[in-house]
Amino acid sequence: VQLQASGGGLVQPGGSLRLSCAASGNIFSINIMGWYRQAPGKQRELVATISGIFVPTYSDSVKGRFAISRDNAKNTVYLQMNGLKPEDTAVYYCKMVVRTYGSNWFYDAWGQGTQLTVSS
C-alpha cells in the first residue's frame, strides 16, 4: 500500500491550505486515518485523526482551526487548515491503518510527507 500526500506549500500567517493523502494498492479496508507533523528539531506529533465512522480528534494546538475529513470511496484523507500560524510550520505526514486482501491484520502505512511553511 502506498500513500501519496500533497498540498503543502508556503502560506502567510492567517492563511488556509488543504492537504490531501490518497492510498493505493491492495487495500481491503482502512480503519483510522490521520495526520502527523514534525517540525525541525522536534518529535513527530499527532495533529488529527478520523475513525472509520468519521469521528474526528484533534490536538489542542489545532483544535478549532483544522478540520480532518475522509472519502472512503477514494481512500483519501484531507486536512483543511485555517488560521495558520508560523508554529504550524512542519513536514506533515499522513498515516492510515490498513488491511490488505489476504491478510487478517491491520498495519500502519505512512505517506512521504509534505512541507508546510507559514511565513510572511
PDB file of C-alpha atoms in Angstrom:
ATOM      1  CA  VAL A   1       0.000   0.000   0.000  1.00  0.00           C
ATOM      2  CA  GLN A   2       1.329   3.436  -0.945  1.00  0.00           C
ATOM      3  CA  LEU A   3       0.230   6.769   0.486  1.00  0.00           C
ATOM      4  CA  GLN A   4       0.740   9.927  -1.543  1.00  0.00           C
ATOM      5  CA  ALA A   5       0.451  13.220   0.295  1.00  0.00           C
ATOM      6  CA  SER A   6       0.086  16.541  -1.469  1.00  0.00           C
ATOM      7  CA  GLY A   7      -0.950  20.147  -0.938  1.00  0.00           C
ATOM      8  CA  GLY A   8       1.858  21.613   1.111  1.00  0.00           C
ATOM      9  CA  GLY A   9       3.467  24.924   0.364  1.00  0.00           C
ATOM     10  CA  LEU A  10       4.244  28.423   1.578  1.00  0.00           C
ATOM     11  CA  VAL A  11       1.382  30.327   3.217  1.00  0.00           C
ATOM     12  CA  GLN A  12       1.185  33.640   5.006  1.00  0.00           C
ATOM     13  CA  PRO A  13       0.062  33.733   8.642  1.00  0.00           C
ATOM     14  CA  GLY A  14      -3.700  33.626   8.850  1.00  0.00           C
ATOM     15  CA  GLY A  15      -3.958  31.824   5.547  1.00  0.00           C
ATOM     16  CA  SER A  16      -5.512  28.496   4.623  1.00  0.00           C
ATOM     17  CA  LEU A  17      -4.393  25.348   2.896  1.00  0.00           C
ATOM     18  CA  ARG A  18      -5.744  21.856   2.320  1.00  0.00           C
ATOM     19  CA  LEU A  19      -3.642  18.730   2.430  1.00  0.00           C
ATOM     20  CA  SER A  20      -4.657  15.505   0.725  1.00  0.00           C
ATOM     21  CA  CYS A  21      -3.408  11.973   1.097  1.00  0.00           C
ATOM     22  CA  ALA A  22      -4.513   9.156  -1.174  1.00  0.00           C
ATOM     23  CA  ALA A  23      -3.851   5.476  -0.611  1.00  0.00           C
ATOM     24  CA  SER A  24      -3.408   2.967  -3.382  1.00  0.00           C
ATOM     25  CA  GLY A  25      -2.639  -0.698  -3.648  1.00  0.00           C
ATOM     26  CA  ASN A  26      -4.154  -3.956  -2.481  1.00  0.00           C
ATOM     27  CA  ILE A  27      -6.499  -2.344   0.034  1.00  0.00           C
ATOM     28  CA  PHE A  28      -9.259  -4.320   1.712  1.00  0.00           C
ATOM     29  CA  SER A  29     -10.133  -1.876   4.446  1.00  0.00           C
ATOM     30  CA  ILE A  30      -8.883   1.315   6.085  1.00  0.00           C
ATOM     31  CA  ASN A  31      -9.600   1.983   9.733  1.00  0.00           C
ATOM     32  CA  ILE A  32      -8.214   5.154  11.241  1.00  0.00           C
ATOM     33  CA  MET A  33      -6.742   7.874   9.024  1.00  0.00           C
ATOM     34  CA  GLY A  34      -4.630  10.641  10.455  1.00  0.00           C
ATOM     35  CA  TRP A  35      -2.176  13.464  10.066  1.00  0.00           C
ATOM     36  CA  TYR A  36       1.034  13.988  11.993  1.00  0.00           C
ATOM     37  CA  ARG A  37       3.671  16.665  11.743  1.00  0.00           C
ATOM     38  CA  GLN A  38       7.311  17.115  12.571  1.00  0.00           C
ATOM     39  CA  ALA A  39       8.961  20.475  12.970  1.00  0.00           C
ATOM     40  CA  PRO A  40      12.752  20.869  12.769  1.00  0.00           C
ATOM     41  CA  GLY A  41      14.399  19.612  15.943  1.00  0.00           C
ATOM     42  CA  LYS A  42      11.150  18.276  17.350  1.00  0.00           C
ATOM     43  CA  GLN A  43       9.490  14.908  17.601  1.00  0.00           C
ATOM     44  CA  ARG A  44       6.697  13.896  15.315  1.00  0.00           C
ATOM     45  CA  GLU A  45       3.336  14.772  16.854  1.00  0.00           C
ATOM     46  CA  LEU A  46      -0.263  13.888  16.233  1.00  0.00           C
ATOM     47  CA  VAL A  47      -2.336  16.572  14.542  1.00  0.00           C
ATOM     48  CA  ALA A  48      -5.685  14.919  13.862  1.00  0.00           C
ATOM     49  CA  THR A  49      -7.297  11.552  13.276  1.00  0.00           C
ATOM     50  CA  ILE A  50     -10.598  10.388  11.905  1.00  0.00           C
ATOM     51  CA  SER A  51     -12.088   6.998  12.637  1.00  0.00           C
ATOM     52  CA  GLY A  52     -13.805   4.613  10.272  1.00  0.00           C
ATOM     53  CA  ILE A  53     -17.131   6.016  11.425  1.00  0.00           C
ATOM     54  CA  PHE A  54     -15.995   9.588  10.778  1.00  0.00           C
ATOM     55  CA  VAL A  55     -15.311  10.622  14.373  1.00  0.00           C
ATOM     56  CA  PRO A  56     -12.508  13.208  14.405  1.00  0.00           C
ATOM     57  CA  THR A  57      -9.991  14.009  17.113  1.00  0.00           C
ATOM     58  CA  TYR A  58      -7.606  16.949  17.225  1.00  0.00           C
ATOM     59  CA  SER A  59      -4.581  18.046  19.151  1.00  0.00           C
ATOM     60  CA  ASP A  60      -5.196  21.067  21.343  1.00  0.00           C
ATOM     61  CA  SER A  61      -2.846  23.155  19.224  1.00  0.00           C
ATOM     62  CA  VAL A  62      -5.024  22.877  16.109  1.00  0.00           C
ATOM     63  CA  LYS A  63      -8.496  22.448  17.555  1.00  0.00           C
ATOM     64  CA  GLY A  64     -10.887  24.974  16.066  1.00  0.00           C
ATOM     65  CA  ARG A  65      -8.553  25.795  13.180  1.00  0.00           C
ATOM     66  CA  PHE A  66      -8.040  22.488  11.370  1.00  0.00           C
ATOM     67  CA  ALA A  67     -10.624  20.041  10.070  1.00  0.00           C
ATOM     68  CA  ILE A  68      -9.971  16.445   9.056  1.00  0.00           C
ATOM     69  CA  SER A  69     -12.209  14.554   6.674  1.00  0.00           C
ATOM     70  CA  ARG A  70     -12.133  11.389   4.612  1.00  0.00           C
ATOM     71  CA  ASP A  71     -13.527   9.988   1.395  1.00  0.00           C
ATOM     72  CA  ASN A  72     -13.684   6.227   1.660  1.00  0.00           C
ATOM     73  CA  ALA A  73     -14.562   5.764  -1.989  1.00  0.00           C
ATOM     74  CA  LYS A  74     -11.259   7.432  -2.889  1.00  0.00           C
ATOM     75  CA  ASN A  75      -9.223   6.061   0.050  1.00  0.00           C
ATOM     76  CA  THR A  76      -8.297   9.658   0.761  1.00  0.00           C
ATOM     77  CA  VAL A  77      -7.931  11.788   3.867  1.00  0.00           C
ATOM     78  CA  TYR A  78      -7.914  15.567   3.892  1.00  0.00           C
ATOM     79  CA  LEU A  79      -6.741  18.209   6.321  1.00  0.00           C
ATOM     80  CA  GLN A  80      -8.245  21.662   5.929  1.00  0.00           C
ATOM     81  CA  MET A  81      -6.029  24.130   7.744  1.00  0.00           C
ATOM     82  CA  ASN A  82      -7.294  27.625   8.525  1.00  0.00           C
ATOM     83  CA  GLY A  83      -5.847  30.417  10.601  1.00  0.00           C
ATOM     84  CA  LEU A  84      -2.336  29.158  10.004  1.00  0.00           C
ATOM     85  CA  LYS A  85       0.406  30.255  12.349  1.00  0.00           C
ATOM     86  CA  PRO A  86       4.198  30.182  11.999  1.00  0.00           C
ATOM     87  CA  GLU A  87       4.295  27.434  14.623  1.00  0.00           C
ATOM     88  CA  ASP A  88       2.319  25.212  12.234  1.00  0.00           C
ATOM     89  CA  THR A  89       5.414  25.053  10.028  1.00  0.00           C
ATOM     90  CA  ALA A  90       6.424  21.418   9.727  1.00  0.00           C
ATOM     91  CA  VAL A  91       6.527  18.406   7.475  1.00  0.00           C
ATOM     92  CA  TYR A  92       3.068  16.852   7.530  1.00  0.00           C
ATOM     93  CA  TYR A  93       2.700  13.099   7.281  1.00  0.00           C
ATOM     94  CA  CYS A  94      -0.425  11.084   6.710  1.00  0.00           C
ATOM     95  CA  LYS A  95      -0.973   7.709   8.247  1.00  0.00           C
ATOM     96  CA  MET A  96      -3.620   5.086   7.616  1.00  0.00           C
ATOM     97  CA  VAL A  97      -4.326   1.877   9.463  1.00  0.00           C
ATOM     98  CA  VAL A  98      -4.902  -0.503   6.599  1.00  0.00           C
ATOM     99  CA  ARG A  99      -5.737  -4.115   5.933  1.00  0.00           C
ATOM    100  CA  THR A 100      -4.863  -5.702   2.626  1.00  0.00           C
ATOM    101  CA  TYR A 101      -6.620  -8.508   0.812  1.00  0.00           C
ATOM    102  CA  GLY A 102      -5.431 -11.865   2.027  1.00  0.00           C
ATOM    103  CA  SER A 103      -4.419 -10.564   5.447  1.00  0.00           C
ATOM    104  CA  ASN A 104      -6.204 -10.703   8.780  1.00  0.00           C
ATOM    105  CA  TRP A 105      -4.197  -7.836  10.230  1.00  0.00           C
ATOM    106  CA  PHE A 106      -4.189  -4.072  10.115  1.00  0.00           C
ATOM    107  CA  TYR A 107      -0.901  -2.204   9.947  1.00  0.00           C
ATOM    108  CA  ASP A 108       0.273   1.419   9.845  1.00  0.00           C
ATOM    109  CA  ALA A 109       1.034   2.833   6.408  1.00  0.00           C
ATOM    110  CA  TRP A 110       2.754   6.226   6.167  1.00  0.00           C
ATOM    111  CA  GLY A 111       2.933   8.822   3.461  1.00  0.00           C
ATOM    112  CA  GLN A 112       6.162  10.527   2.401  1.00  0.00           C
ATOM    113  CA  GLY A 113       5.443  13.886   3.989  1.00  0.00           C
ATOM    114  CA  THR A 114       4.623  17.292   2.579  1.00  0.00           C
ATOM    115  CA  GLN A 115       6.206  20.551   3.734  1.00  0.00           C
ATOM    116  CA  LEU A 116       4.096  23.392   5.109  1.00  0.00           C
ATOM    117  CA  THR A 117       5.786  26.711   5.754  1.00  0.00           C
ATOM    118  CA  VAL A 118       3.856  29.549   7.354  1.00  0.00           C
ATOM    119  CA  SER A 119       5.737  32.793   6.980  1.00  0.00           C
ATOM    120  CA  SER A 120       5.278  36.356   5.872  1.00  0.00           C
TER     121      SER A 120
END
